Every structure is written in C-alpha cells, then in structure tokens.
Amino acid sequence: METAIEVKGLRKSYKDTEVLKGVDFKVKQGEIFALLGSNGAGKTTIVKILTTLLKPGEGTANVNGFDVASHPEKVRHAISLTGQFAAVDEILTGRENLIMIAKLRHLTNPRQVADNMLERFGLTDAADRKAATYSGGMRRRLDIALSLVGNPQIIFLDEPTTGLDPEARIEVWKTVKELSDGGTTIFLTTQYLDEAEQLADRIAILHEGRIITDGTLAELKKLFPPAKVEYVEKQPSLEEIFLAIVGKKEDK
Ligand SMILES: Nc1ncnc2c1ncn2[C@@H]1O[C@H](COP(=O)(O)OP(=O)(O)OP(=O)(O)O)[C@@H](O)[C@H]1O
Ligand SMILES: [Mg+2]
C-alpha cells in the first residue's frame, strides 16, 4: 500500500520549549490513523506542520509524496483540515458557508456542490439558517462538510468530537468511517481512547515529545502483559494500555 504521510525525526520548539523531540510515523493511504495524546502533548503542532500552517523545526514530513517544507502548495492541494476550533462563519447560513468554500476552491458548480454536501451531512433542512443557530453537532458536521469540498485525498481532523454530546460524536464517527470506506486517508487527533478504539486502523501515542507506541489496536493489546492469574480472561482496554505505557495513573 502507498504511504500517504511519512514523518521522520520531526522536532519543533516554541521559544525554549521543545514540544516535539523526534517524532516518527507513517500513515498508509486509505487508513484511519489516530494520534492520541494528553492536553499539550503536541497533537495540534503536528497537525499544523503536516497541513503547512507551521514550519517544521528539524526532520522531515511528507504528505501525499511531497515535503511540507519545500512543496507546501502541492501538499495543500491534496489535503483538507478541520481544525480544533470550528472554521464555520456564523453569520452565513450553512449553504452560504459551503458555496463560499466551493468558490474559493474554484469549483465549477458551487451551488450543486453545496446541495450535495447539505444532503450528505443531513443539513438540508437547516441549510438556510445562520450557522450561529446550529447545535454543536450540526456545526461540527458543517465544519467537516466544508473541509470535504473539492474531495481532498487526505483529511486532517484535529479533535473532531471534543465538546460534542454522545449522539453527535457517534454521528461524526459514522461520517469518518464513510469517508474512509470511500478511500480517503484520515488523520485524526483525539484525547479519547474510546474514539481511537472505535475508529482507527492504527493508533500512535504521543507522549513527552515522541511517539511511544504505534500499531493496530490488536498489536497494542499484545504489548500489554497477558492476564495470568485472573479468573476471567480480560482483554485490556486501550485506556489500560495507554496508562500502562504512560505510567501516570495515580499521580493526582
Ligand atoms: N504558538 C505557541 N507558542 C508557544 N507555545 C505553544 C504554541 N502553540 C503551542 N504551544 C505549546 O506547545 C505544547 C503543545 O501544544 P499543542 O497545541 O500542539 O498540544 P495538543 O496536544 O494539541 O493539546 P490539546 O489536546 O490541548 O489540544 C503546549 O505546551 C502548548 O502550550
Ligand atoms: Mg490540540
């Protein structure tokens, strides 16, 4: 399978603080890759570097075969980003938001593109209301819809479900799975272990500036010492694996 994203020895500092201390990972085309990490671990920093919003320090990052530092325009052509904080324009309606992005992307039929997205994301009834009146879940759906205008090959979702209620989270998960089934590569960050467990083909854990583990859920589960003396054999949850690796369970 082709590689969609390849990061090698990536470092990044903000002033004197080194946030990324040599990050390595690969994402294959068509997979859902979840980057898991606590608050402040550097997830958004990685997303910003991969989406050309921030320059890498040392190391290299390739997206869709292009180096983010030397060929940012080529990278931008292949990707879309749904940031941690919504990019929806609240004064515009859902439909107007979509039409605006379709125009910015120079698509030939912005109205049609908007109609299709509204339909696909279940926003047709709300299409002509200002986005300011949308619920958190609707806004997030619109946000993801906006990022899909123009059919990018790789989509970045930075904490796509933070702040959503359980129902809206499940809706976003469904959307992500559908996109993946359609062949889109998905790079998502999350603080929710169950989200990674639900969605991801592969999971990488970012901790103290490095990827400390990377693999499928099944592979991560194998790393965990098997339960021996238990009466009932219990599979470790990703949360247990995470805490065992990070080792900071009872420090508060
Ligand atoms: N522009 C900046 N200037 C200085 N420090 C920054 C800047 N952006 C981020 N940082 C610091 O870098 C670290 C990593 O931040 P980042 O936003 O990448 O984390 P994160 O994993 O996305 O966290 P969260 O889960 O809270 O979104 C944090 O300690 C943050 O305070
Ligand atoms: Mg973040």
CSV table of C-alpha atoms and ligand atoms in Angstrom, one decimal:
chain,number,residue,atom,x,y,z
A,1,MET,CA,0.0,0.0,0.0
A,2,GLU,CA,1.1,3.5,-0.7
A,3,THR,CA,2.3,5.8,2.0
A,4,ALA,CA,0.1,8.9,2.5
A,5,ILE,CA,2.1,10.6,5.3
A,6,GLU,CA,5.6,10.0,6.4
A,7,VAL,CA,7.2,11.8,9.3
A,8,LYS,CA,10.9,11.3,10.2
A,9,GLY,CA,12.8,12.8,13.2
A,10,LEU,CA,10.4,15.7,13.5
A,11,ARG,CA,11.3,18.3,16.1
A,12,LYS,CA,9.6,21.5,17.0
A,13,SER,CA,10.2,24.1,19.6
A,14,TYR,CA,8.3,27.2,20.7
A,15,LYS,CA,10.9,29.5,22.0
A,16,ASP,CA,12.8,27.5,24.6
A,17,THR,CA,10.3,24.7,24.9
A,18,GLU,CA,10.8,21.7,22.8
A,19,VAL,CA,7.4,20.2,22.1
A,20,LEU,CA,8.3,17.6,19.5
A,21,LYS,CA,11.6,15.7,20.2
A,22,GLY,CA,11.9,13.4,17.2
A,23,VAL,CA,8.6,12.2,16.0
A,24,ASP,CA,8.4,9.3,13.5
A,25,PHE,CA,5.4,7.6,12.0
A,26,LYS,CA,3.8,6.6,8.7
A,27,VAL,CA,0.2,6.6,7.6
A,28,LYS,CA,-0.9,4.4,4.7
A,29,GLN,CA,-3.2,5.5,2.0
A,30,GLY,CA,-6.8,4.9,2.9
A,31,GLU,CA,-6.3,4.2,6.6
A,32,ILE,CA,-7.7,5.9,9.6
A,33,PHE,CA,-4.8,6.9,11.8
A,34,ALA,CA,-5.4,8.3,15.3
A,35,LEU,CA,-2.8,10.3,17.1
A,36,LEU,CA,-3.5,10.0,20.8
A,37,GLY,CA,-2.1,12.3,23.5
A,38,SER,CA,-3.0,14.3,26.5
A,39,ASN,CA,-3.6,18.1,26.6
A,40,GLY,CA,-0.4,19.9,25.4
A,41,ALA,CA,1.2,16.7,24.1
A,42,GLY,CA,1.8,18.4,20.7
A,43,LYS,CA,-1.0,16.9,18.6
A,44,THR,CA,-2.1,20.2,17.1
A,45,THR,CA,1.5,21.1,16.5
A,46,ILE,CA,1.9,18.0,14.4
A,47,VAL,CA,-1.3,18.7,12.5
A,48,LYS,CA,-0.2,22.3,11.8
A,49,ILE,CA,3.1,21.1,10.4
A,50,LEU,CA,1.5,18.4,8.3
A,51,THR,CA,-1.0,20.9,6.9
A,52,THR,CA,1.7,23.5,6.1
A,53,LEU,CA,0.4,26.1,8.7
A,54,LEU,CA,3.6,25.8,10.7
A,55,LYS,CA,7.2,25.2,9.7
A,56,PRO,CA,8.8,22.0,11.0
A,57,GLY,CA,11.9,22.5,13.1
A,58,GLU,CA,14.2,19.6,12.3
A,59,GLY,CA,13.3,16.4,10.5
A,60,THR,CA,11.0,15.8,7.5
A,61,ALA,CA,7.4,15.4,6.9
A,62,ASN,CA,6.0,14.1,3.6
A,63,VAL,CA,2.3,14.4,2.7
A,64,ASN,CA,1.0,12.7,-0.4
A,65,GLY,CA,4.5,12.4,-1.6
A,66,PHE,CA,5.5,16.0,-1.1
A,67,ASP,CA,7.7,17.6,1.5
A,68,VAL,CA,5.7,20.0,3.6
A,69,ALA,CA,8.6,22.5,3.8
A,70,SER,CA,9.7,22.6,0.2
A,71,HIS,CA,6.3,22.0,-1.6
A,72,PRO,CA,3.6,23.4,0.6
A,73,GLU,CA,1.3,24.2,-2.3
A,74,LYS,CA,1.4,20.6,-3.6
A,75,VAL,CA,0.6,19.4,-0.1
A,76,ARG,CA,-2.3,21.9,0.3
A,77,HIS,CA,-3.8,20.6,-3.0
A,78,ALA,CA,-4.2,17.1,-1.6
A,79,ILE,CA,-5.5,17.8,1.9
A,80,SER,CA,-8.1,19.5,4.0
A,81,LEU,CA,-8.1,20.4,7.6
A,82,THR,CA,-10.9,20.6,10.2
A,83,GLY,CA,-9.2,22.4,13.0
A,84,GLN,CA,-9.7,22.0,16.7
A,85,PHE,CA,-11.8,25.2,16.7
A,86,ALA,CA,-14.6,25.5,14.1
A,87,ALA,CA,-14.0,27.4,10.9
A,88,VAL,CA,-17.6,27.9,10.3
A,89,ASP,CA,-18.7,31.5,9.6
A,90,GLU,CA,-21.6,32.0,12.0
A,91,ILE,CA,-23.1,35.0,10.1
A,92,LEU,CA,-23.5,32.9,7.0
A,93,THR,CA,-26.1,30.1,6.5
A,94,GLY,CA,-24.9,26.6,6.2
A,95,ARG,CA,-25.5,26.8,2.4
A,96,GLU,CA,-23.6,30.1,2.1
A,97,ASN,CA,-20.7,28.7,4.0
A,98,LEU,CA,-20.4,25.8,1.6
A,99,ILE,CA,-20.9,27.9,-1.5
A,100,MET,CA,-18.1,30.3,-0.3
A,101,ILE,CA,-15.6,27.5,0.1
A,102,ALA,CA,-16.6,25.9,-3.2
A,103,LYS,CA,-15.9,29.3,-4.9
A,104,LEU,CA,-12.6,29.6,-3.0
A,105,ARG,CA,-11.7,26.2,-4.4
A,106,HIS,CA,-12.6,27.3,-7.9
A,107,LEU,CA,-15.2,24.5,-8.4
A,108,THR,CA,-17.4,24.9,-11.4
A,109,ASN,CA,-20.8,24.5,-9.8
A,110,PRO,CA,-20.7,25.8,-6.2
A,111,ARG,CA,-24.5,25.6,-5.7
A,112,GLN,CA,-24.6,22.0,-6.7
A,113,VAL,CA,-21.6,21.1,-4.6
A,114,ALA,CA,-23.3,22.8,-1.6
A,115,ASP,CA,-26.6,21.0,-2.2
A,116,ASN,CA,-24.8,17.6,-2.3
A,117,MET,CA,-22.9,18.3,0.9
A,118,LEU,CA,-26.0,19.5,2.7
A,119,GLU,CA,-27.8,16.3,1.7
A,120,ARG,CA,-24.9,14.1,2.6
A,121,PHE,CA,-24.5,15.6,6.1
A,122,GLY,CA,-28.2,15.8,6.9
A,123,LEU,CA,-28.2,19.6,6.9
A,124,THR,CA,-30.7,20.2,4.1
A,125,ASP,CA,-33.5,21.4,6.4
A,126,ALA,CA,-31.1,23.7,8.2
A,127,ALA,CA,-29.4,24.9,5.1
A,128,ASP,CA,-30.8,28.4,5.1
A,129,ARG,CA,-30.4,29.2,8.7
A,130,LYS,CA,-27.4,31.1,10.0
A,131,ALA,CA,-24.8,28.7,11.3
A,132,ALA,CA,-24.9,30.7,14.6
A,133,THR,CA,-28.2,28.9,15.3
A,134,TYR,CA,-26.8,25.4,14.8
A,135,SER,CA,-26.2,23.0,17.6
A,136,GLY,CA,-22.6,21.9,18.4
A,137,GLY,CA,-23.1,18.7,16.5
A,138,MET,CA,-24.6,20.4,13.4
A,139,ARG,CA,-21.8,22.9,13.4
A,140,ARG,CA,-19.2,20.2,13.5
A,141,ARG,CA,-20.9,18.4,10.7
A,142,LEU,CA,-20.9,21.6,8.7
A,143,ASP,CA,-17.3,22.1,9.5
A,144,ILE,CA,-16.4,18.6,8.3
A,145,ALA,CA,-18.5,19.2,5.2
A,146,LEU,CA,-16.6,22.4,4.5
A,147,SER,CA,-13.4,20.6,4.6
A,148,LEU,CA,-14.5,18.0,2.2
A,149,VAL,CA,-15.5,20.4,-0.6
A,150,GLY,CA,-13.3,19.6,-3.6
A,151,ASN,CA,-12.7,15.9,-2.5
A,152,PRO,CA,-9.3,16.1,-0.8
A,153,GLN,CA,-7.4,12.8,-0.7
A,154,ILE,CA,-6.2,13.2,2.9
A,155,ILE,CA,-8.2,14.8,5.6
A,156,PHE,CA,-6.9,16.1,9.0
A,157,LEU,CA,-9.4,16.2,11.8
A,158,ASP,CA,-8.0,17.8,15.0
A,159,GLU,CA,-10.1,16.6,17.9
A,160,PRO,CA,-13.2,16.2,15.8
A,161,THR,CA,-15.5,15.3,18.7
A,162,THR,CA,-14.3,17.3,21.6
A,163,GLY,CA,-17.2,19.0,23.2
A,164,LEU,CA,-19.9,17.0,21.4
A,165,ASP,CA,-22.6,15.0,23.1
A,166,PRO,CA,-22.5,11.2,22.7
A,167,GLU,CA,-25.1,11.3,19.9
A,168,ALA,CA,-23.2,13.9,17.9
A,169,ARG,CA,-20.0,12.0,18.5
A,170,ILE,CA,-21.4,8.9,17.0
A,171,GLU,CA,-22.6,10.9,14.0
A,172,VAL,CA,-19.1,12.2,13.4
A,173,TRP,CA,-17.7,8.7,13.8
A,174,LYS,CA,-20.1,7.5,11.2
A,175,THR,CA,-19.1,10.2,8.8
A,176,VAL,CA,-15.4,9.4,9.3
A,177,LYS,CA,-16.0,5.7,8.6
A,178,GLU,CA,-17.9,6.5,5.5
A,179,LEU,CA,-15.1,8.7,4.2
A,180,SER,CA,-12.6,6.0,4.9
A,181,ASP,CA,-14.8,3.4,3.1
A,182,GLY,CA,-14.7,5.8,0.2
A,183,GLY,CA,-10.9,5.6,0.1
A,184,THR,CA,-10.0,8.9,1.9
A,185,THR,CA,-7.0,8.8,4.2
A,186,ILE,CA,-7.9,10.2,7.6
A,187,PHE,CA,-5.5,11.6,10.2
A,188,LEU,CA,-7.3,12.4,13.4
A,189,THR,CA,-6.2,13.5,16.8
A,190,THR,CA,-8.0,12.7,19.9
A,191,GLN,CA,-7.8,12.6,23.7
A,192,TYR,CA,-10.5,10.0,23.8
A,193,LEU,CA,-9.2,6.5,24.0
A,194,ASP,CA,-12.5,5.0,23.1
A,195,GLU,CA,-12.6,7.2,20.0
A,196,ALA,CA,-9.3,5.8,18.8
A,197,GLU,CA,-10.5,2.3,19.7
A,198,GLN,CA,-13.8,2.8,17.7
A,199,LEU,CA,-12.4,4.4,14.6
A,200,ALA,CA,-8.7,3.9,14.0
A,201,ASP,CA,-7.0,1.3,11.8
A,202,ARG,CA,-3.8,2.4,13.6
A,203,ILE,CA,-3.1,4.3,16.7
A,204,ALA,CA,0.0,6.2,17.7
A,205,ILE,CA,0.5,7.6,21.2
A,206,LEU,CA,2.3,10.9,21.5
A,207,HIS,CA,3.9,11.4,24.9
A,208,GLU,CA,6.7,13.8,26.0
A,209,GLY,CA,7.5,14.7,22.5
A,210,ARG,CA,7.8,11.3,21.0
A,211,ILE,CA,5.6,8.6,19.6
A,212,ILE,CA,6.0,6.0,22.3
A,213,THR,CA,3.8,3.3,20.7
A,214,ASP,CA,2.3,2.8,17.2
A,215,GLY,CA,0.3,0.0,15.9
A,216,THR,CA,-3.1,-1.6,15.4
A,217,LEU,CA,-5.3,-2.0,18.4
A,218,ALA,CA,-4.6,-5.7,18.3
A,219,GLU,CA,-0.8,-5.0,18.2
A,220,LEU,CA,-1.1,-2.6,21.1
A,221,LYS,CA,-3.1,-5.1,23.1
A,222,LYS,CA,-0.3,-7.7,22.6
A,223,LEU,CA,2.2,-5.3,24.2
A,224,PHE,CA,0.2,-5.4,27.3
A,225,PRO,CA,1.2,-8.2,29.6
A,226,PRO,CA,-1.4,-11.0,29.3
A,227,ALA,CA,-3.7,-11.5,32.2
A,228,LYS,CA,-2.5,-14.6,34.0
A,229,VAL,CA,-3.9,-15.1,37.4
A,230,GLU,CA,-7.3,-13.6,36.7
A,231,TYR,CA,-10.3,-15.9,36.9
A,232,VAL,CA,-11.8,-14.4,33.8
A,233,GLU,CA,-9.5,-13.6,31.0
A,234,LYS,CA,-10.0,-9.9,30.3
A,235,GLN,CA,-8.8,-8.0,27.3
A,236,PRO,CA,-7.0,-4.8,28.3
A,237,SER,CA,-8.8,-1.7,27.1
A,238,LEU,CA,-6.9,0.9,25.2
A,239,GLU,CA,-7.1,3.1,28.2
A,240,GLU,CA,-5.3,0.5,30.3
A,241,ILE,CA,-2.7,0.1,27.7
A,242,PHE,CA,-2.3,3.9,27.5
A,243,LEU,CA,-1.9,4.2,31.2
A,244,ALA,CA,0.4,1.3,31.5
A,245,ILE,CA,2.7,2.8,28.9
A,246,VAL,CA,2.5,6.4,30.0
A,247,GLY,CA,2.6,5.2,33.6
A,248,LYS,CA,0.9,8.1,35.3
A,249,LYS,CA,-2.2,6.5,36.6
A,250,GLU,CA,-2.3,7.6,40.2
A,251,ASP,CA,-0.2,10.8,40.2
A,252,LYS,CA,-3.1,13.1,41.2
B,1,LIG,N1,2.3,29.3,19.4
B,1,LIG,C1,2.8,28.8,20.5
B,1,LIG,N2,3.7,29.4,21.3
B,1,LIG,C2,4.2,28.8,22.4
B,1,LIG,N3,3.9,27.6,22.8
B,1,LIG,C3,2.9,26.9,22.1
B,1,LIG,C4,2.3,27.5,21.0
B,1,LIG,N4,1.5,26.6,20.5
B,1,LIG,C5,1.5,25.5,21.3
B,1,LIG,N5,2.4,25.7,22.3
B,1,LIG,C6,2.7,24.8,23.4
B,1,LIG,O1,3.1,23.6,22.8
B,1,LIG,C7,2.6,22.5,23.6
B,1,LIG,C8,1.8,21.6,22.6
B,1,LIG,O2,0.7,22.2,22.1
B,1,LIG,P1,-0.4,21.6,21.1
B,1,LIG,O3,-1.4,22.6,20.9
B,1,LIG,O4,0.3,21.0,20.0
B,1,LIG,O5,-0.9,20.4,22.1
B,1,LIG,P2,-2.2,19.4,21.8
B,1,LIG,O6,-1.7,18.0,22.0
B,1,LIG,O7,-2.9,19.8,20.6
B,1,LIG,O8,-3.1,19.8,23.1
B,1,LIG,P3,-4.7,19.8,23.2
B,1,LIG,O9,-5.1,18.4,23.5
B,1,LIG,O10,-4.9,20.7,24.5
B,1,LIG,O11,-5.3,20.4,22.0
B,1,LIG,C9,1.8,23.0,24.7
B,1,LIG,O12,2.6,23.0,25.8
B,1,LIG,C10,1.5,24.4,24.2
B,1,LIG,O13,1.3,25.3,25.3
B,2,MG,MG,-4.7,20.5,20.1
